[in-house]
Backbone as ProteinMPNN parsed JSONL, in Angstrom:
{"seq_chain_A": "MFGKAKNLRQDWARQAKAYEKTYTDDSFRDKVIRFAKTAGREVIEKALWLYYAAQQPNTPVWARTAIYGALGYFISPIDAIPDITPVIGYVDDLAVLAAAVATVATYITADVKLRAAEKLQGWFGA", "coords_chain_A": {"N_chain_A": [[108.057, 32.768, 101.782], [108.505, 35.116, 103.321], [110.506, 36.229, 101.814], [109.175, 36.969, 99.458], [107.479, 38.977, 100.412], [109.376, 40.848, 101.215], [110.535, 41.46, 98.746], [108.298, 42.618, 97.484], [107.976, 44.909, 99.07], [110.369, 46.228, 98.479], [110.046, 46.638, 95.718], [107.783, 48.32, 95.787], [108.861, 50.517, 97.143], [110.787, 51.372, 95.307], [109.153, 52.067, 93.125], [107.646, 54.096, 94.33], [109.607, 56.047, 94.726], [110.135, 56.699, 92.056], [107.662, 57.789, 91.235], [107.541, 59.878, 93.028], [109.326, 61.675, 91.971], [107.914, 62.721, 89.841], [105.999, 64.261, 91.0], [104.524, 67.417, 91.65], [103.454, 70.354, 93.377], [101.839, 72.036, 91.823], [100.99, 70.358, 89.69], [99.523, 68.501, 91.12], [97.419, 70.091, 92.21], [96.235, 70.941, 89.803], [95.3, 68.485, 88.719], [93.491, 67.648, 90.706], [91.615, 69.734, 90.697], [90.648, 69.585, 88.051], [89.586, 66.976, 87.944], [88.005, 66.477, 90.159], [85.174, 66.081, 90.525], [84.743, 63.864, 88.839], [86.529, 61.903, 89.822], [85.596, 61.594, 92.392], [84.429, 62.075, 95.76], [85.642, 60.496, 97.83], [88.163, 59.639, 96.817], [89.403, 62.12, 96.351], [89.346, 63.156, 98.938], [91.159, 61.443, 100.331], [93.476, 62.041, 98.899], [93.774, 64.754, 99.54], [94.123, 64.576, 102.334], [96.632, 63.363, 102.4], [98.142, 65.284, 101.023], [97.939, 67.58, 102.727], [99.038, 66.471, 105.048], [101.677, 66.103, 104.277], [102.524, 68.701, 104.267], [102.84, 69.353, 106.896], [105.101, 70.309, 109.46], [106.153, 68.366, 111.18], [106.113, 65.963, 109.872], [107.979, 63.241, 108.912], [110.807, 62.614, 106.659], [110.691, 60.027, 105.462], [107.958, 59.522, 105.499], [106.978, 61.61, 103.958], [108.104, 60.89, 101.539], [106.663, 58.532, 100.962], [104.124, 59.693, 100.779], [104.428, 61.598, 98.659], [105.091, 59.838, 96.657], [102.685, 58.38, 96.368], [100.92, 60.481, 95.693], [102.176, 61.315, 93.379], [101.689, 59.087, 91.753], [98.93, 59.319, 91.595], [98.614, 61.711, 90.099], [99.87, 61.034, 87.783], [99.697, 60.377, 84.299], [99.962, 57.811, 83.461], [98.676, 54.913, 84.438], [97.692, 51.922, 86.238], [95.047, 51.356, 85.737], [93.572, 53.243, 83.375], [92.572, 56.627, 83.969], [90.532, 57.605, 82.425], [88.812, 55.562, 81.99], [85.505, 54.593, 82.258], [83.704, 54.586, 85.338], [85.463, 52.689, 86.781], [87.933, 53.894, 86.626], [89.37, 55.268, 88.616], [89.888, 53.48, 90.611], [92.362, 52.176, 91.045], [93.902, 54.385, 91.742], [92.657, 55.137, 94.145], [93.269, 52.864, 95.679], [96.084, 53.029, 95.877], [96.323, 55.513, 97.169], [94.934, 54.93, 99.556], [96.603, 52.961, 100.645], [98.874, 54.495, 101.144], [97.786, 56.3, 102.994], [97.264, 54.548, 105.128], [99.876, 53.864, 105.732], [101.043, 56.257, 106.637], [99.403, 57.137, 108.642], [99.651, 58.15, 111.262], [100.479, 60.753, 110.918], [98.388, 62.044, 109.828], [96.562, 64.188, 111.028], [93.959, 65.574, 113.174], [93.74, 68.246, 112.467], [94.719, 68.192, 109.833], [92.709, 66.635, 108.629], [90.535, 68.344, 109.025], [91.256, 70.594, 107.467], [91.207, 69.387, 104.944], [88.505, 68.635, 104.838], [87.268, 71.136, 104.8], [88.109, 72.087, 102.308], [86.969, 70.153, 100.649], [84.277, 70.642, 101.148], [83.966, 73.102, 99.902], [84.328, 72.305, 97.237], [82.568, 70.142, 96.753], [80.258, 70.695, 98.135], [77.644, 70.151, 100.579]], "CA_chain_A": [[106.995, 33.743, 101.971], [109.056, 36.386, 103.767], [111.26, 36.762, 100.693], [108.228, 37.623, 98.554], [107.038, 40.225, 101.055], [110.505, 41.776, 101.157], [110.637, 41.902, 97.356], [107.188, 43.528, 97.229], [108.281, 46.186, 99.724], [111.428, 46.869, 97.711], [109.447, 47.1, 94.47], [106.938, 49.461, 96.092], [109.734, 51.646, 97.479], [111.398, 51.812, 94.055], [108.11, 52.743, 92.365], [107.304, 55.335, 95.039], [110.673, 57.015, 94.416], [109.934, 57.146, 90.676], [106.497, 58.674, 91.193], [107.859, 61.075, 93.807], [110.023, 62.598, 91.077], [106.959, 63.363, 88.934], [105.06, 65.055, 91.786], [104.696, 68.831, 91.963], [102.235, 70.928, 93.955], [100.995, 72.556, 90.751], [100.342, 69.271, 88.95], [98.526, 67.93, 92.028], [96.258, 70.993, 92.23], [95.586, 70.882, 88.486], [94.57, 67.21, 88.584], [92.366, 67.646, 91.644], [90.602, 70.684, 90.235], [90.056, 69.094, 86.804], [88.92, 65.684, 88.046], [87.389, 66.296, 91.476], [83.827, 65.489, 90.423], [84.849, 62.559, 88.192], [87.221, 60.962, 90.717], [84.72, 61.372, 93.532], [84.787, 62.657, 97.047], [86.534, 59.649, 98.625], [89.504, 59.707, 96.244], [89.94, 63.456, 96.589], [89.564, 63.278, 100.381], [92.422, 60.774, 100.678], [94.558, 62.815, 98.296], [93.956, 65.967, 100.344], [94.733, 64.184, 103.615], [98.066, 63.16, 102.169], [98.72, 66.58, 100.655], [98.09, 68.421, 103.913], [99.973, 65.811, 105.975], [103.034, 66.37, 103.783], [102.845, 70.099, 104.573], [103.083, 69.491, 108.333], [106.546, 70.308, 109.733], [106.59, 67.191, 111.94], [106.061, 64.77, 109.032], [109.363, 62.897, 108.575], [111.154, 62.432, 105.255], [110.213, 58.742, 104.942], [106.515, 59.632, 105.299], [106.791, 62.492, 102.795], [108.44, 60.087, 100.359], [105.486, 57.689, 100.693], [103.032, 60.582, 100.367], [104.666, 62.142, 97.321], [105.007, 58.71, 95.733], [101.259, 58.117, 96.119], [100.352, 61.619, 94.964], [102.761, 61.249, 92.037], [100.92, 58.079, 91.024], [97.6, 59.897, 91.377], [98.63, 62.709, 89.032], [100.502, 60.479, 86.588], [98.761, 59.93, 83.263], [100.185, 56.38, 83.24], [98.101, 54.193, 85.575], [97.314, 50.53, 86.011], [93.728, 51.497, 85.093], [93.51, 54.646, 82.936], [91.538, 57.425, 84.629], [89.422, 57.878, 81.508], [87.94, 54.393, 81.966], [84.303, 54.905, 83.044], [83.361, 53.953, 86.61], [86.565, 52.085, 87.547], [89.183, 54.566, 86.3], [90.096, 55.767, 89.789], [90.011, 52.428, 91.627], [93.776, 51.981, 91.359], [94.349, 55.578, 92.458], [92.153, 55.029, 95.512], [94.035, 51.821, 96.371], [97.412, 53.568, 96.186], [96.149, 56.555, 98.189], [94.561, 54.275, 100.813], [97.814, 52.317, 101.189], [99.712, 55.562, 101.693], [97.108, 56.789, 104.202], [97.517, 53.568, 106.187], [101.306, 53.915, 106.064], [101.405, 57.5, 107.329], [98.21, 57.526, 109.409], [100.036, 58.922, 112.451], [100.703, 62.147, 110.548], [97.123, 62.602, 109.345], [95.998, 64.695, 112.273], [92.62, 66.173, 113.121], [93.881, 69.496, 111.718], [94.83, 67.806, 108.426], [91.372, 66.217, 108.187], [89.69, 69.537, 109.004], [91.619, 71.375, 106.277], [90.699, 68.645, 103.783], [87.039, 68.723, 104.87], [86.893, 72.488, 104.373], [88.329, 72.165, 100.862], [85.947, 69.295, 100.046], [83.003, 71.363, 101.265], [83.954, 74.092, 98.837], [84.254, 71.666, 95.921], [81.453, 69.203, 96.611], [79.09, 71.115, 98.903], [77.281, 69.328, 101.735]], "C_chain_A": [[107.558, 35.096, 102.375], [109.882, 37.041, 102.667], [110.369, 37.5, 99.717], [107.766, 38.959, 99.124], [108.148, 41.268, 100.984], [110.658, 42.323, 99.74], [109.528, 42.877, 96.998], [107.438, 44.898, 97.844], [109.357, 46.935, 98.95], [110.898, 47.414, 96.391], [108.594, 48.341, 94.711], [107.789, 50.69, 96.38], [110.369, 52.224, 96.214], [110.376, 52.585, 93.208], [107.715, 54.067, 93.01], [108.336, 56.41, 94.74], [110.491, 57.571, 93.007], [108.766, 58.112, 90.585], [106.738, 59.961, 91.974], [108.523, 62.119, 92.917], [109.062, 63.32, 90.135], [105.996, 64.291, 89.675], [105.49, 66.508, 91.845], [103.38, 69.326, 92.559], [101.288, 71.403, 92.86], [100.28, 71.447, 89.998], [99.292, 68.579, 89.812], [97.265, 68.782, 92.025], [95.497, 70.946, 90.9], [94.747, 69.619, 88.339], [93.336, 67.217, 89.48], [91.253, 68.565, 91.149], [89.895, 70.154, 88.985], [89.193, 67.852, 87.003], [88.203, 65.445, 89.369], [86.035, 65.604, 91.379], [83.877, 64.084, 89.831], [85.457, 61.521, 89.135], [86.355, 60.625, 91.923], [85.315, 61.866, 94.833], [85.807, 61.815, 97.815], [87.972, 59.705, 98.118], [90.147, 61.054, 96.565], [90.205, 63.676, 98.081], [90.897, 62.663, 100.788], [93.612, 61.548, 100.121], [94.833, 64.085, 99.104], [94.541, 65.666, 101.715], [96.241, 64.065, 103.447], [98.759, 64.485, 101.857], [98.961, 67.444, 101.89], [99.017, 67.79, 104.953], [101.415, 66.078, 105.56], [103.475, 67.791, 104.111], [103.185, 70.317, 106.053], [104.584, 69.411, 108.631], [107.038, 69.056, 110.472], [106.526, 65.895, 111.127], [107.478, 64.444, 108.572], [109.556, 62.628, 107.076], [110.609, 61.12, 104.7], [108.716, 58.803, 104.643], [106.215, 60.538, 104.102], [107.097, 61.752, 101.499], [107.259, 59.198, 99.976], [104.325, 58.536, 100.171], [103.241, 61.071, 98.936], [104.693, 61.044, 96.266], [103.567, 58.41, 95.363], [100.616, 59.248, 95.332], [100.905, 61.696, 93.541], [102.034, 60.237, 91.172], [99.546, 58.638, 90.658], [97.596, 60.864, 90.199], [99.226, 62.184, 87.734], [99.45, 60.053, 85.56], [98.902, 58.431, 82.969], [99.785, 55.642, 84.506], [97.926, 52.73, 85.228], [95.959, 50.481, 85.308], [93.62, 52.962, 84.674], [92.325, 55.385, 83.56], [90.36, 57.733, 83.725], [88.463, 56.698, 81.392], [86.713, 54.67, 82.839], [84.17, 54.016, 84.283], [84.58, 53.461, 87.387], [87.905, 52.79, 87.358], [90.005, 55.029, 87.489], [90.256, 54.721, 90.889], [91.462, 52.222, 92.016], [94.336, 53.18, 92.123], [93.918, 55.517, 93.922], [92.94, 53.991, 96.303], [95.419, 52.327, 96.776], [97.315, 54.631, 97.281], [95.807, 55.943, 99.548], [95.76, 53.581, 101.456], [98.74, 53.361, 101.809], [99.109, 56.132, 102.972], [97.373, 55.839, 105.364], [98.969, 53.633, 106.656], [101.66, 55.129, 106.91], [100.283, 58.012, 108.227], [98.534, 58.387, 110.632], [100.145, 60.41, 112.151], [99.471, 62.804, 109.928], [96.319, 62.989, 110.583], [94.58, 65.219, 112.077], [92.662, 67.479, 112.324], [93.964, 69.221, 110.217], [93.454, 67.431, 107.881], [90.416, 67.404, 108.109], [89.974, 70.388, 107.769], [91.083, 70.711, 105.012], [89.174, 68.758, 103.699], [86.557, 70.096, 104.398], [87.039, 72.639, 102.863], [87.273, 71.337, 100.123], [84.582, 69.983, 100.06], [82.881, 72.393, 100.148], [83.762, 73.47, 97.455], [82.991, 70.849, 95.724], [80.167, 69.681, 97.291], [78.839, 70.17, 100.057], [77.668, 67.92, 101.471]], "O_chain_A": [[107.141, 36.122, 101.837], [109.953, 38.268, 102.591], [110.756, 38.546, 99.196], [107.674, 39.952, 98.402], [107.884, 42.442, 100.721], [110.885, 43.519, 99.557], [109.768, 43.855, 96.29], [107.152, 45.925, 97.227], [109.264, 48.151, 98.782], [111.254, 48.52, 95.987], [108.662, 49.303, 93.946], [107.476, 51.786, 95.915], [110.472, 53.443, 96.074], [110.697, 53.63, 92.643], [107.477, 55.051, 92.311], [107.976, 57.567, 94.522], [110.668, 58.768, 92.781], [108.868, 59.147, 89.926], [106.203, 61.013, 91.625], [108.303, 63.317, 93.095], [109.366, 64.421, 89.677], [105.25, 65.034, 89.037], [106.663, 66.81, 92.061], [102.318, 68.773, 92.274], [100.077, 71.201, 92.951], [99.093, 71.571, 89.695], [98.275, 68.119, 89.293], [96.163, 68.261, 91.855], [94.266, 70.914, 90.881], [93.605, 69.681, 87.883], [92.252, 66.829, 89.046], [90.079, 68.197, 91.186], [88.674, 70.264, 88.873], [88.184, 67.682, 86.318], [87.831, 64.311, 89.667], [85.788, 64.631, 92.092], [83.138, 63.203, 90.27], [84.962, 60.398, 89.235], [86.381, 59.497, 92.416], [86.525, 62.044, 94.974], [86.744, 62.366, 98.393], [88.902, 59.808, 98.918], [91.297, 61.114, 96.999], [91.19, 64.319, 98.443], [91.677, 63.286, 101.507], [94.635, 61.693, 100.79], [95.988, 64.446, 99.327], [95.373, 66.427, 102.21], [97.018, 64.593, 104.243], [99.841, 64.763, 102.375], [100.055, 67.976, 102.078], [99.713, 68.51, 105.669], [102.28, 66.259, 106.417], [104.671, 68.058, 104.222], [103.752, 71.347, 106.416], [105.267, 68.532, 108.105], [108.221, 68.724, 110.393], [106.856, 64.83, 111.651], [108.119, 65.266, 107.917], [108.592, 62.442, 106.334], [110.111, 61.095, 103.574], [108.248, 58.218, 103.666], [105.301, 60.261, 103.325], [106.433, 61.961, 100.484], [106.895, 59.117, 98.802], [103.629, 58.14, 99.236], [102.341, 60.972, 98.102], [104.357, 61.288, 95.107], [103.251, 58.208, 94.19], [99.847, 58.998, 94.403], [100.199, 62.091, 92.614], [101.786, 60.488, 89.993], [99.066, 58.446, 89.541], [96.673, 60.841, 89.385], [99.099, 62.826, 86.691], [98.44, 59.443, 85.91], [98.049, 57.851, 82.298], [100.467, 55.731, 85.527], [98.003, 52.345, 84.061], [95.744, 49.674, 84.404], [93.579, 53.841, 85.535], [91.224, 54.844, 83.666], [89.288, 58.088, 84.214], [87.412, 56.817, 80.762], [86.856, 54.952, 84.029], [84.496, 52.829, 84.246], [84.714, 53.794, 88.564], [88.918, 52.325, 87.882], [91.223, 55.169, 87.377], [90.712, 55.045, 91.986], [91.768, 52.104, 93.202], [95.144, 53.019, 93.038], [94.704, 55.806, 94.824], [93.247, 54.211, 97.474], [95.871, 52.079, 97.894], [98.124, 54.65, 98.208], [96.325, 56.382, 100.574], [95.914, 53.612, 102.677], [99.318, 53.135, 102.872], [99.831, 56.417, 103.928], [97.676, 56.285, 106.471], [99.25, 53.474, 107.844], [102.496, 55.033, 107.809], [100.23, 59.203, 108.534], [97.751, 59.267, 110.989], [99.926, 61.239, 113.034], [99.506, 63.975, 109.55], [95.514, 62.214, 111.099], [94.076, 65.293, 110.956], [91.724, 67.784, 111.588], [93.352, 69.931, 109.419], [93.078, 67.863, 106.791], [89.573, 67.458, 107.214], [89.048, 70.85, 107.102], [90.569, 71.383, 104.118], [88.62, 68.953, 102.617], [85.56, 70.2, 103.683], [86.19, 73.248, 102.212], [86.748, 71.767, 99.096], [83.829, 69.905, 99.089], [81.826, 72.535, 99.529], [83.1, 74.057, 96.599], [82.404, 70.864, 94.642], [79.098, 69.122, 97.045], [79.75, 69.454, 100.472], [77.453, 67.052, 102.318]]}, "name": "protein", "num_of_chains": 1, "seq": "MFGKAKNLRQDWARQAKAYEKTYTDDSFRDKVIRFAKTAGREVIEKALWLYYAAQQPNTPVWARTAIYGALGYFISPIDAIPDITPVIGYVDDLAVLAAAVATVATYITADVKLRAAEKLQGWFGA"}
């Protein structure tokens, strides 16, 4: 059992590194702006939490790696469930973002959540 968990962690770390390489600030902003309404508020909220947490100077390299891996997956056109699939297209993205949020929760401060909330307000309204 412990061997399987270790293998899963190693696989996840390897995949995160691959997705981290595809991440750029510009591609993240482009995806969020183009798909904000389609992806929904919850997906975009988690993505923004991670984005702003990565910008914080006290966020360590290991946490940024997890964040950029998750955001890289989010912006990647190659998903477990294609984003163009109606209704469920962003379920896998939300799962990856939620896992990253749980992993780096310490670095998602009240300020990070406030910045994300302000951006969400502008995009989604009340």
